[in-house]
XYZ file of C-alpha atoms in Angstrom:
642
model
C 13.951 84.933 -154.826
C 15.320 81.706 -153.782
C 13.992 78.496 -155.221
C 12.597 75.584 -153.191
C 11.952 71.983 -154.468
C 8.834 70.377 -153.855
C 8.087 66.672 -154.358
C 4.468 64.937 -154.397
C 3.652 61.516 -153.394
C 3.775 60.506 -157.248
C 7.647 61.178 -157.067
C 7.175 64.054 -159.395
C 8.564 67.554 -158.314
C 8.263 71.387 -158.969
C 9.901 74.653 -158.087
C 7.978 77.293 -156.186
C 9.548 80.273 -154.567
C 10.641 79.591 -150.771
C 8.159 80.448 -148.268
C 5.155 79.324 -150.449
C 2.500 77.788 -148.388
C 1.213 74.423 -148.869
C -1.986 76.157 -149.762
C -0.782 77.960 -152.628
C 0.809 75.212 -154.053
C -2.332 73.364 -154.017
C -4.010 76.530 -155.532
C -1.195 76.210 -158.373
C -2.416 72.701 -159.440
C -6.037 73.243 -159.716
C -9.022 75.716 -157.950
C -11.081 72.457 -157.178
C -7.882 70.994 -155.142
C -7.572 74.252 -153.170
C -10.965 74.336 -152.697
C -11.184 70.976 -151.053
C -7.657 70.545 -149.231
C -7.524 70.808 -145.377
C -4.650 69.820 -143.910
C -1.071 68.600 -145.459
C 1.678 66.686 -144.844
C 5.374 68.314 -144.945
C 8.125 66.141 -144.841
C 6.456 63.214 -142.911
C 5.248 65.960 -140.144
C 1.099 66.439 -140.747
C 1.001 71.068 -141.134
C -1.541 73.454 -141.098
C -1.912 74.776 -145.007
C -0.547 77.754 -144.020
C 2.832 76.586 -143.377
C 5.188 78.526 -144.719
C 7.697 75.885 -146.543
C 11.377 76.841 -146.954
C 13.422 74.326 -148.085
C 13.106 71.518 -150.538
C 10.573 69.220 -148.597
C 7.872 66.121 -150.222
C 4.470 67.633 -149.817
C 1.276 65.659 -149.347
C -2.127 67.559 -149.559
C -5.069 66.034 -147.502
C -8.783 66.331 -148.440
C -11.811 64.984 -146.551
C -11.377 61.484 -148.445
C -7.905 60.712 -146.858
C -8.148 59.914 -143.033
C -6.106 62.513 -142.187
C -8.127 65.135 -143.590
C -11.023 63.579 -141.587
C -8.847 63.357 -138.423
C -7.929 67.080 -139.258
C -11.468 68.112 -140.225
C -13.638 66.321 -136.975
C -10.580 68.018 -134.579
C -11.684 71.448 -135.688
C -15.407 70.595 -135.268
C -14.544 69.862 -132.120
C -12.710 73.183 -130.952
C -15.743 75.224 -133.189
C -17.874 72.917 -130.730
C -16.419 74.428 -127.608
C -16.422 78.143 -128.976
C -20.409 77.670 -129.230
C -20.142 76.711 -125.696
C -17.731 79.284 -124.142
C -20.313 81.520 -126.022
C -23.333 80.172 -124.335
C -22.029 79.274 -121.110
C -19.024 81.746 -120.251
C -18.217 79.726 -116.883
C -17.325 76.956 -119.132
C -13.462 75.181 -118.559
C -12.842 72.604 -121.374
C -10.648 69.004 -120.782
C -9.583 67.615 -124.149
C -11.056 67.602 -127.644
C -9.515 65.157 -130.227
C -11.160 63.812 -133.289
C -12.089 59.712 -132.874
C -12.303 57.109 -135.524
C -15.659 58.758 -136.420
C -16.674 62.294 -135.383
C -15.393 64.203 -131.576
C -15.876 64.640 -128.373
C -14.779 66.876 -126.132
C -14.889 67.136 -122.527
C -16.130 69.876 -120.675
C -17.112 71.159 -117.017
C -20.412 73.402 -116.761
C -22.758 74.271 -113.862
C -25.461 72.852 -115.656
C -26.427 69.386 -117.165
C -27.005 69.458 -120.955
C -29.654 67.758 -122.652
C -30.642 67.016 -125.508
C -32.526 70.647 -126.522
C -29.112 71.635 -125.071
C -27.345 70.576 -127.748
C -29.641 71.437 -130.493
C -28.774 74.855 -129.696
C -25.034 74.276 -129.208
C -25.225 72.879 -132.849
C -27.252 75.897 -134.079
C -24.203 78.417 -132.139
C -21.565 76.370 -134.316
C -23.096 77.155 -137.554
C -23.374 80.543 -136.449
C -19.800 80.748 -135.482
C -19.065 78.618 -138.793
C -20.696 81.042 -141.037
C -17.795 83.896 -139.850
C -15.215 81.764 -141.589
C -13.026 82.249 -138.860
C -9.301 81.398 -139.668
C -7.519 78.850 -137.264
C -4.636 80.793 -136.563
C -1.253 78.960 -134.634
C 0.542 80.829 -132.081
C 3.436 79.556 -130.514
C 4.676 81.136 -127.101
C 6.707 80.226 -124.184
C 5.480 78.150 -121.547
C 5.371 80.764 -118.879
C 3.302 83.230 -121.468
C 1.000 79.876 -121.904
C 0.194 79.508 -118.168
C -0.459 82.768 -117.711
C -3.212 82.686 -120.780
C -4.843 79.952 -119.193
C -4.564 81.328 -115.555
C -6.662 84.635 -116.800
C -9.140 82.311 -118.284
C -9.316 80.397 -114.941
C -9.312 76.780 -117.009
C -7.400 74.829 -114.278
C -7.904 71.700 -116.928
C -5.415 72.911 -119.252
C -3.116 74.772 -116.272
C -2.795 70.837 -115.289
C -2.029 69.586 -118.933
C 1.028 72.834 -118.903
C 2.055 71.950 -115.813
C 3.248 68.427 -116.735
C 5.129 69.981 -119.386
C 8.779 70.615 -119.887
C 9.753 74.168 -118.898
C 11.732 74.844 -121.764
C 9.084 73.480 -124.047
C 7.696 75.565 -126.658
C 3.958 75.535 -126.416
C 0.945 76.052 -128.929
C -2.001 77.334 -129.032
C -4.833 77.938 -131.820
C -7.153 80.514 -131.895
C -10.710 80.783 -133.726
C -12.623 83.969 -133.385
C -12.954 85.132 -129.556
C -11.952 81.189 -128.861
C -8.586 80.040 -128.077
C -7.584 76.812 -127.003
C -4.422 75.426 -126.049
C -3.188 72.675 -128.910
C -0.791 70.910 -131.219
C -2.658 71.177 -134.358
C -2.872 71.416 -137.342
C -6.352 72.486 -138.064
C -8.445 73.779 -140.967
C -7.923 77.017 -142.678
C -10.907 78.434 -141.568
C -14.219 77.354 -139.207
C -16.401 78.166 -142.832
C -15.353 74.817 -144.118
C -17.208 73.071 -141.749
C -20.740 72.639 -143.185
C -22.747 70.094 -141.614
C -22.456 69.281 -137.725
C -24.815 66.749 -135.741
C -24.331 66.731 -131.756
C -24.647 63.219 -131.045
C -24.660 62.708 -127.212
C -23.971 63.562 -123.774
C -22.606 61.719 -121.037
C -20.622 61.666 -118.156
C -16.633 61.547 -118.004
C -13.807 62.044 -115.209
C -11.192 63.694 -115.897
C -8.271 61.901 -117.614
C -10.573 58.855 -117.024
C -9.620 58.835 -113.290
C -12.707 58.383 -111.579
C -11.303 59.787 -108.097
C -10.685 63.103 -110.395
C -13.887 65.814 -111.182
C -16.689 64.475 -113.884
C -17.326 66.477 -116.604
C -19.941 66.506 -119.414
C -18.285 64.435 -122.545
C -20.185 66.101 -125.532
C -20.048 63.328 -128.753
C -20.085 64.588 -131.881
C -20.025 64.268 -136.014
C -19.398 66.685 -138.785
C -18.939 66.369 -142.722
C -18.503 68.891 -145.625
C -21.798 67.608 -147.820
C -25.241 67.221 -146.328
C -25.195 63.581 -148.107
C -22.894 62.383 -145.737
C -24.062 63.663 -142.585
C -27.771 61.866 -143.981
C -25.839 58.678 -144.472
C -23.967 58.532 -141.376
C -27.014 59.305 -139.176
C -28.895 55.870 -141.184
C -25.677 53.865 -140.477
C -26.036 55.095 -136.841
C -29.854 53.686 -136.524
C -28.555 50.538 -138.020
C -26.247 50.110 -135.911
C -28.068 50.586 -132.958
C -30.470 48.198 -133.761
C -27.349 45.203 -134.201
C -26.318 46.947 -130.645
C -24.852 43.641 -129.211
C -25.929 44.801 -125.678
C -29.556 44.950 -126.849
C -29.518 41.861 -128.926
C -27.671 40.056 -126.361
C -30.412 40.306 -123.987
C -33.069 39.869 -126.790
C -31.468 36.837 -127.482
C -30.812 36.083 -124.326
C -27.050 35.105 -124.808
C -25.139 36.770 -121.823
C -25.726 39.383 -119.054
C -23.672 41.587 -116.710
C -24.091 42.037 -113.336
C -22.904 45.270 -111.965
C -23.915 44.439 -108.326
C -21.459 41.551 -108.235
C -18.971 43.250 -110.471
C -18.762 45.569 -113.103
C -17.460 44.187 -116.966
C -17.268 40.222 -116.188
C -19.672 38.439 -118.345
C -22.644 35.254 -117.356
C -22.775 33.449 -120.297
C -26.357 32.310 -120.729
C -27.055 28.438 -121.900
C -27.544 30.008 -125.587
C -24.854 32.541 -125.404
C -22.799 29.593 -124.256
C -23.814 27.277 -126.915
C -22.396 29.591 -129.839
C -19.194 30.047 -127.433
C -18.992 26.343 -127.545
C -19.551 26.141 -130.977
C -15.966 28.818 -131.625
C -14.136 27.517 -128.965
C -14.963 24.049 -130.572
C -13.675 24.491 -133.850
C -11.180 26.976 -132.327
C -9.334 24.341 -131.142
C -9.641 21.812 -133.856
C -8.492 23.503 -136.300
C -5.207 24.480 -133.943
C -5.040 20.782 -133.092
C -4.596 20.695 -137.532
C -2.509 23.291 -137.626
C 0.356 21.917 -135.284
C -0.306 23.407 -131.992
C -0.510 21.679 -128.554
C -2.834 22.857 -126.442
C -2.252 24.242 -122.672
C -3.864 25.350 -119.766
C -2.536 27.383 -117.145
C -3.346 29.050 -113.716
C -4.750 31.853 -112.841
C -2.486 34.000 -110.888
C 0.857 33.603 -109.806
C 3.564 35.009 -107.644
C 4.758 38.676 -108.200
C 8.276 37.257 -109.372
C 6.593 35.803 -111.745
C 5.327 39.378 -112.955
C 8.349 41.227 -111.857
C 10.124 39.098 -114.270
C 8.117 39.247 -117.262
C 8.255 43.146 -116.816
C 4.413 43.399 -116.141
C 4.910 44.788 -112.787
C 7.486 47.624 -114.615
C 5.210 47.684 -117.775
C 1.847 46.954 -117.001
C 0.620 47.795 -113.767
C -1.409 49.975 -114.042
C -3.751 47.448 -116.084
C -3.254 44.696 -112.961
C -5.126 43.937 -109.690
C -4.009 44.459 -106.592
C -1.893 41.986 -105.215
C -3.149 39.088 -102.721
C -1.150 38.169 -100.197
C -1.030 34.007 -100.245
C 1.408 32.141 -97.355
C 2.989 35.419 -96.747
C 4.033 35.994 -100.673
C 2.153 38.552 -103.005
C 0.362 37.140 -105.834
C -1.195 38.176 -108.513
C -3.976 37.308 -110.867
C -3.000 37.245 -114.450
C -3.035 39.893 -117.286
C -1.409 37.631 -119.530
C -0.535 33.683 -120.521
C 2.717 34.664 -121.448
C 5.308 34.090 -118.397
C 3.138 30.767 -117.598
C 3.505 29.644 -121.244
C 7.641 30.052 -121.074
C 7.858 28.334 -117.786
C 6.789 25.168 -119.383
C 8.993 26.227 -121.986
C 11.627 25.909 -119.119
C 10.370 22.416 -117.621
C 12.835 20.499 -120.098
C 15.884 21.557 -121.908
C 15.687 22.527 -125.258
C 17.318 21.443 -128.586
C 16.964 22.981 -131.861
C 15.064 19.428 -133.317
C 12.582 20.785 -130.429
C 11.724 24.094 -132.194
C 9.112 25.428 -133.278
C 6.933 24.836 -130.542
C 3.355 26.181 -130.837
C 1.591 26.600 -128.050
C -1.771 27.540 -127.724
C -4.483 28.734 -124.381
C -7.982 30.012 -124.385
C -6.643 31.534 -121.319
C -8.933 33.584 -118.779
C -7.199 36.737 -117.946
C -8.440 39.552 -115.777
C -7.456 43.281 -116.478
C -8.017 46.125 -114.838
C -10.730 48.774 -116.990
C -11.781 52.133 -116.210
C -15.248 52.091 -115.660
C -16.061 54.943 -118.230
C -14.652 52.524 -120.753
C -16.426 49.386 -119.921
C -18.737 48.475 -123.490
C -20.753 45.344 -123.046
C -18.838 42.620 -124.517
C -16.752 44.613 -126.517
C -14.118 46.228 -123.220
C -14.299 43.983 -120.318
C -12.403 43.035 -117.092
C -12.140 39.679 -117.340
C -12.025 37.447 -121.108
C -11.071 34.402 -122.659
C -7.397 35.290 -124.604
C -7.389 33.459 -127.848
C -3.675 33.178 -127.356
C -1.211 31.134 -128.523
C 3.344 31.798 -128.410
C 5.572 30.305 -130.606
C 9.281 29.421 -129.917
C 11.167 29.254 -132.779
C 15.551 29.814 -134.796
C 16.002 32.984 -136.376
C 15.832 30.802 -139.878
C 12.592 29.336 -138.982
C 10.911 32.661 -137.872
C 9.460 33.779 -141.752
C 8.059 30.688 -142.412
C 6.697 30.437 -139.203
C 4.670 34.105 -139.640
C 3.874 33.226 -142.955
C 2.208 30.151 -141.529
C 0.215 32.225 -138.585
C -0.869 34.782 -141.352
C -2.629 32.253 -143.790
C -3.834 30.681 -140.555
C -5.654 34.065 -139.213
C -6.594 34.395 -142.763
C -8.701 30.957 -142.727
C -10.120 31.413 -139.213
C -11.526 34.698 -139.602
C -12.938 33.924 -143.052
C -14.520 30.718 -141.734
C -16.365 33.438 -139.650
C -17.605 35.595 -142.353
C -15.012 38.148 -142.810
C -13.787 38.508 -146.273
C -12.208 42.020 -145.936
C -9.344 41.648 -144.507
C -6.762 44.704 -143.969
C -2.762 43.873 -142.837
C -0.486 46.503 -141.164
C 3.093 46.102 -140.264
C 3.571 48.338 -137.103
C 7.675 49.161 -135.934
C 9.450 50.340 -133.080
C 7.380 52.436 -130.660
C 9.579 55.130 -128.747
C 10.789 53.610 -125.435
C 11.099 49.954 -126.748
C 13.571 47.459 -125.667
C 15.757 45.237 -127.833
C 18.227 45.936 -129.956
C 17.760 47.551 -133.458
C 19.040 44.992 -135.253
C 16.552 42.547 -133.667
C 13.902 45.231 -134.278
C 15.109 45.105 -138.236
C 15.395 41.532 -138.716
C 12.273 41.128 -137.276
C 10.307 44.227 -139.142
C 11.788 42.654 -142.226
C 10.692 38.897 -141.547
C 7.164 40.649 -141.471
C 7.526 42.325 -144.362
C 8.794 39.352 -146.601
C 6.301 36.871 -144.982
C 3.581 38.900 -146.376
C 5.321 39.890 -149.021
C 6.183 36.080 -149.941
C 1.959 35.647 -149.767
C 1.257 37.902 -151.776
C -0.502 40.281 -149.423
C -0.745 43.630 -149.390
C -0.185 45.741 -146.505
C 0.423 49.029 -145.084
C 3.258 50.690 -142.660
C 2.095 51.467 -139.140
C 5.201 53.695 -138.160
C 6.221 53.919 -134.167
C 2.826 51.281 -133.603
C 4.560 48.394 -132.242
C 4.634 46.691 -129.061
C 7.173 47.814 -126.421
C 8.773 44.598 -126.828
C 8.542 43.680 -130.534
C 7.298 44.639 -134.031
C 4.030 43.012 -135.058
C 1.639 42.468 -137.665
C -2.075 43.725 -137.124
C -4.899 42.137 -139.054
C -7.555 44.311 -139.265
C -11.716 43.493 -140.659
C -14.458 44.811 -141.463
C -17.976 43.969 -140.983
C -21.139 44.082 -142.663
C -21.559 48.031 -141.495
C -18.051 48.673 -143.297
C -16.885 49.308 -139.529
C -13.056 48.354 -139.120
C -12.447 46.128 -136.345
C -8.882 45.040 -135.107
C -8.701 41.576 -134.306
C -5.622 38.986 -135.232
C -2.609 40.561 -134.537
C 1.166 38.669 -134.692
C 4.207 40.185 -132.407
C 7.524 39.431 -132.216
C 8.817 39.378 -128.699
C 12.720 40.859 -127.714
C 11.513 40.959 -123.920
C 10.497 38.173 -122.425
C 13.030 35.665 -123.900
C 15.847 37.708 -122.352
C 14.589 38.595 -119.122
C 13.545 34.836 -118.407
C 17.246 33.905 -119.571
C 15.226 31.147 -122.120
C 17.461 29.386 -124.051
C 17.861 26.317 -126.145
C 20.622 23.684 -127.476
C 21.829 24.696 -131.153
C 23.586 22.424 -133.392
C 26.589 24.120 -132.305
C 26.133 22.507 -128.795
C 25.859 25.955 -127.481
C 23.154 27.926 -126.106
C 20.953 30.738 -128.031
C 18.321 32.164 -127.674
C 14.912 31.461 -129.057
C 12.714 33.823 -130.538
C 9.425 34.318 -128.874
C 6.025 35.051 -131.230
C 2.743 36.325 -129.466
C -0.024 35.331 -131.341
C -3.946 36.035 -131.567
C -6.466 34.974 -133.621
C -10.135 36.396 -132.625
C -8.762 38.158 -130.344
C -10.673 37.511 -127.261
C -13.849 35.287 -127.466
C -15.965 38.329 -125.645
C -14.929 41.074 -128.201
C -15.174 38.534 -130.786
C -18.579 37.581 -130.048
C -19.962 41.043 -129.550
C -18.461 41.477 -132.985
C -20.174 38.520 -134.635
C -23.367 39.758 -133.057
C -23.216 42.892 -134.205
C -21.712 41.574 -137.825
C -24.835 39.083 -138.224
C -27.503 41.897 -136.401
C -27.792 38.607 -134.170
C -29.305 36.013 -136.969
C -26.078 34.031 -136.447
C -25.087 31.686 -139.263
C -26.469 28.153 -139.352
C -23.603 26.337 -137.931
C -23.111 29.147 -135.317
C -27.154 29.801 -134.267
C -27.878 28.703 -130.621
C -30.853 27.261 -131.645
C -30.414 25.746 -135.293
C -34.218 24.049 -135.435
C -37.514 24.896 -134.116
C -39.955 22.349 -134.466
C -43.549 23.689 -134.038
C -46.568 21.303 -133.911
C -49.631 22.418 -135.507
C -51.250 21.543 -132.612
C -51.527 19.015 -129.317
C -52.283 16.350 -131.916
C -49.324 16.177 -133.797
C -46.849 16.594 -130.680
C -45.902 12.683 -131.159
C -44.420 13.465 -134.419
C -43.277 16.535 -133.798
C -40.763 14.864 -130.893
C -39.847 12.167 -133.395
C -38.792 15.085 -135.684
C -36.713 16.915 -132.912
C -35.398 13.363 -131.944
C -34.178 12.398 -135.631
C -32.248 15.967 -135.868
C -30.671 15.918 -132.344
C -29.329 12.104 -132.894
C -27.542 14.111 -135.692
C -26.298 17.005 -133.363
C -28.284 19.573 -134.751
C -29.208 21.973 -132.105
C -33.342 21.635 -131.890
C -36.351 23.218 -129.695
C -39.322 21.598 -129.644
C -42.181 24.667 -129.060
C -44.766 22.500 -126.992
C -45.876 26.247 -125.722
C -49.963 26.409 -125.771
C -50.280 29.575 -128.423
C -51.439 29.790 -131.397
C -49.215 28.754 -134.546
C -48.892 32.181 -136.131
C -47.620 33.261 -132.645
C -45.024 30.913 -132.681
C -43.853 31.637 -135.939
C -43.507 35.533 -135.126
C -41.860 34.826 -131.945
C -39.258 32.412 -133.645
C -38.489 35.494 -136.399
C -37.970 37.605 -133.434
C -35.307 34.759 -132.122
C -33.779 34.570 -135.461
C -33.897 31.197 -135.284
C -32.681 29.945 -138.774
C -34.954 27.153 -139.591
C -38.461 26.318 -138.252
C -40.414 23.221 -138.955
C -43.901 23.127 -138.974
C -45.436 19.573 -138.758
C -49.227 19.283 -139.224
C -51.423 15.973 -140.018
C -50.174 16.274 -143.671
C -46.897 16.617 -142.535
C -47.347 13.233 -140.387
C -48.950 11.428 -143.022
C -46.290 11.869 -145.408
C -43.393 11.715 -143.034
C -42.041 15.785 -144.280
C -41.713 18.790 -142.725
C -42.983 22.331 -143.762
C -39.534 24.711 -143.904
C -39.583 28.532 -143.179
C -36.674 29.282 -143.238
C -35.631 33.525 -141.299
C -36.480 36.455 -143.516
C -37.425 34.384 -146.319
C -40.303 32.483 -144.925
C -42.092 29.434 -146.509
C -40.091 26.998 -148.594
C -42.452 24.240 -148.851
C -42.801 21.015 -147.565
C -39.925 18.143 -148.313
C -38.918 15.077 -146.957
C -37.409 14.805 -143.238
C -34.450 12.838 -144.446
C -33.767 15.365 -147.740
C -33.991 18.628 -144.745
C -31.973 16.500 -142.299
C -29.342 16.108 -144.950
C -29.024 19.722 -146.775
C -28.964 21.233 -143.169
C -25.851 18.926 -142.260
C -23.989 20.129 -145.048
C -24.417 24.060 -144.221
C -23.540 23.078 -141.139
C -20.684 20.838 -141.821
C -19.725 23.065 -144.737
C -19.814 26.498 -142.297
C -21.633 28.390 -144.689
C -22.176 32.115 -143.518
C -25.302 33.000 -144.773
C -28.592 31.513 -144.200
């Protein structure tokens, strides 16, 4: 029999006979391996691990620890997931079912509404089904043979998916027992792998997020191989609800949203607006050190404008309807971008000009599904922490390598010390030259190779217009979060003809960096509030002091206390409320207010304060001026933990 290479990820290789599966190899280097491998990886494409393999190919084998076992193992929880239901409810059609960052969904259309005892016994059918060890078995078939399957089964949800399909295109489709369901793959060897399943909720969905199309019932779910892990993740969910930004935020009273006037724009609340004040403060300070110039631009603008920058080709989708001013179409802005390069395009440009680095807090309005809309965290209108730089091909790496140690500072002055780069290349359907795209891919690279840092590949996850650096955190749940991201820009420079004067006397162009930090201040601030569980940080707290007077008695000194710390800018409330003082203290812990004074006749006498200081409680009585000054330097000093 013919022999096949195979190489593994260490760069060591071994012969097998051709058409070996990827599961038998795996078997070949250890029991325990093929025990606990789900999916693999053959020659960059991700396989089932019954892939037959029949020519010399690199070979990765996924368990549950990589993501794409995960990925591999939550997708077949969710197609197990709709068997249980086609099983309970035979009128059931089914939308989509992928895997998410954590768990599935899928998406189905039922006469009835599910609830919660619903999906107890959903989750009691799937360990049923489970316990059949059902194989996941591929089969490919034309797509004439594949509309026909689905037109027997009546599931007019996948008919539409076919029908949007290339006629020549080979289609596939997995099937799991008396379930089939039309997919890509891969999937696990067999339904008996999955052990441990938890149906988290139910809500509505449209379908294909269109809300003029049908709702369905979108069915959220989680699923691991040890009993461990499903306890763990259930704790981490409770936690998580109660650092819910939504909830805290109106605990806290720090924002609200007003559906009745319009759905995912934020009202900033005076406390809410306070610790916006407080980023956007230093925000722009520390640009202001960093050699930026600040702008501020309008709001909406003409569709040329838009047409242009490629928005209107691009990005529509995304945009608000136009409004017709003086007889012209304009519209209100997704992006800073085009009004950032037509200052650009106010003067003409040498090379002693560049770089320029421009930065906005720029208000920009884009257009959400509602079904998407999350509190702070997915809105319709933000704040863009934004900022475009204009620089010569030779100044380019130094200035990414300056924007990366930037983002690095900012979002550890915040509290994030884990901090995860990704270098993401050329999407399908990009524009610009490959060249450009190399050059570019490889300033990233050597930037963040030239600091040291360590990153990983994001293949075919750029922009449209550029390659880009993503900066990704986590927070004090371990939860990723994707905030600071750097992209080069092929696009706009070329379709707004920018130029500048090189030393040559001749024009070229100038290369064009997008550039965020936070983010947007919304998201950002829904992810400090969750990352904190809303007891903010001293130098971030909307309220930094409460003073509390024993009682009416001692309100004269109590005032001169708040007085003394406000003439130093520290952010005080003085609690002249008529309660009792233990009342005011719990109250306070509820408001996670960082430091509260308590001033009694001693207190007065001696000219100190009593200091209880949130979730630690009573630290004793010192000396006004001694508080005054070791507040001012966590303050001043932006230390992140109180």
């Amino acid at each position: 029999m013919d022999k096949i290479k195979i190489t593994f990820p260490d760069g060591s290789a071994r012969e097998f006979d051709k058409g070996i599966t990827a599961f038998e190899i795996a078997k070949s280097i250890s029991n325990r391996l093929a025990e606990e491998a789900l999916v693999c990886k053959i020659n960059d494409k991700v396989r089932d691990l019954s892939t037959k393999i029949n020519q010399d190919s690199a070979l990765q084998i996924f368990t549950f620890d990589d993501p794409q076992g995960k990925q591999t193992y939550w997708h077949s929880t969710s197609h197990l997931m709709a068997h249980a239901i086609q099983s309970i409810y035979p009128e059931a059609k089914f939308g989509v079912g992928p895997a998410i960052d954590a768990g599935f969904y899928y998406d189905i259309d039922i006469n009835s509404m599910l609830t919660e005892d619903d999906l107890v016994k959903i989750e009691m059918k799937m360990m049923e089904i489970a316990g059949q060890k059902n194989s996941f078995n591929r089969t490919e078939l034309p797509k004439t043979d594949a509309v026909k399957f689905f037109e027997k089964k009546g599931d007019n949800y996948k008919l539409e998916i076919l029908s949007e399909l290339d006629d020549s295109e080979i289609i596939s489709t997995y099937g799991e027992g008396e379930f089939t369901d039309l997919c890509t793959g891969p999937h696990l060897p067999d339904a008996g792998k999955i052990k441990f399943v938890k149906l988290l909720t139910v809500s509505g969905s449209y379908w294909r997020g269109d809300e003029k199309n049908k709702q369905m019932q979108r069915i959220y779910g989680i699923s691991y191989p040890k009993k461990k892990m499903l306890d763990d993740y259930l704790l981490f969910l409770e936690e998580a609800k109660k650092r819910d930004h939504r909830k805290l935020g109106k605990q806290l009273d720090l924002f609200s949203i007003h559906e009745e006037a319009g759905a995912g724009l934020i009202y900033w609340h005076p406390k809410g607006a306070r610790v916006r004040n407080t980023i956007e403060t230093f925000w722009r300070a520390q640009h202001l050190a960093n050699g930026y110039e600040l702008l501020y631009t309008p709001h909406l603008g003409k569709s040329w404008l838009w047409e242009t920058s490629g928005h209107l080709g691009f990005y529509k989708e995304n945009m608000y309807a136009p409004m017709p001013i003086d007889e012209q179409n304009y519209f209100i802005k997704p992006m800073n971008c085009p009004f950032h390069i037509l200052i650009y395009q106010s003067s003409l440009r040498s090379y002693r000009d560049l770089p320029l680095r421009w930065a906005e807090l720029g208000t920009v309005y884009r257009y959400e599904k509602s079904g998407v809309l999350h509190g702070l965290l997915r809105v319709r209108g933000f704040t863009q922490d934004d900022a475009h730089l204009f620089c010569t091909l030779e100044q380019m790496e130094d200035e990414i390598i300056e924007v990366v140690r930037f983002s690095r500072f900012m979002l550890k002055s915040f509290g994030f010390e884990d901090l995860a780069f990704y270098v993401a290349t050329k999407p399908e359907g990009a524009v610009g030259e490959d060249d450009l795209w190399v050059k570019a891919t490889d300033s990233l690279k050597r930037a963040l190779e030239r600091e040291n840092q360590k990153y990983e590949m994001d293949e075919g996850g750029g922009a449209f217009y550029g390659p880009k650096i993503d900066i990704k955190i986590k927070d004090a749940l371990n939860r990723e979060w994707q905030l600071s991201t750097i992209q080069f820009d092929f696009n706009e420079p070329e379709r707004f003809k920018m130029h500048y004067i090189g030393e040559d006397g001749k024009e070229h162009r100038p290369f064009m960096i997008h550039r965020a930090l936070l983010g947007s201040i919304e998201r950002f601030m829904g992810i400090l509030i969750e990352h904190y569980g809303g007891a903010f940080p001293t130098w971030l707290a909307p309220v930094q002091v409460a003073v509390i007077p024993v009682s009416e008695h001692h309100f004269e000194y109590a005032k001169h206390v708040a007085n003394v710390l406000k003439a130093k800018d520290i952010i005080v409330e003085f609690d002249s409320r008529n309660e009792k003082i233990g009342y005011k203290i719990r109250d306070w812990e509820t408001q996670k207010v960082p430091y509260m004074l308590i001033v009694g006749e001693k207190e007065k006498e001696s000219g100190t304060v009593s200091v209880r200081q949130h979730k630690i409680g009573d630290k004793g009585s010192i000396p006004l001026g001694q508080f005054v000054s070791e507040i001012l330097d966590v303050i001043n000093n932006r230390v992140n933990h109180n």
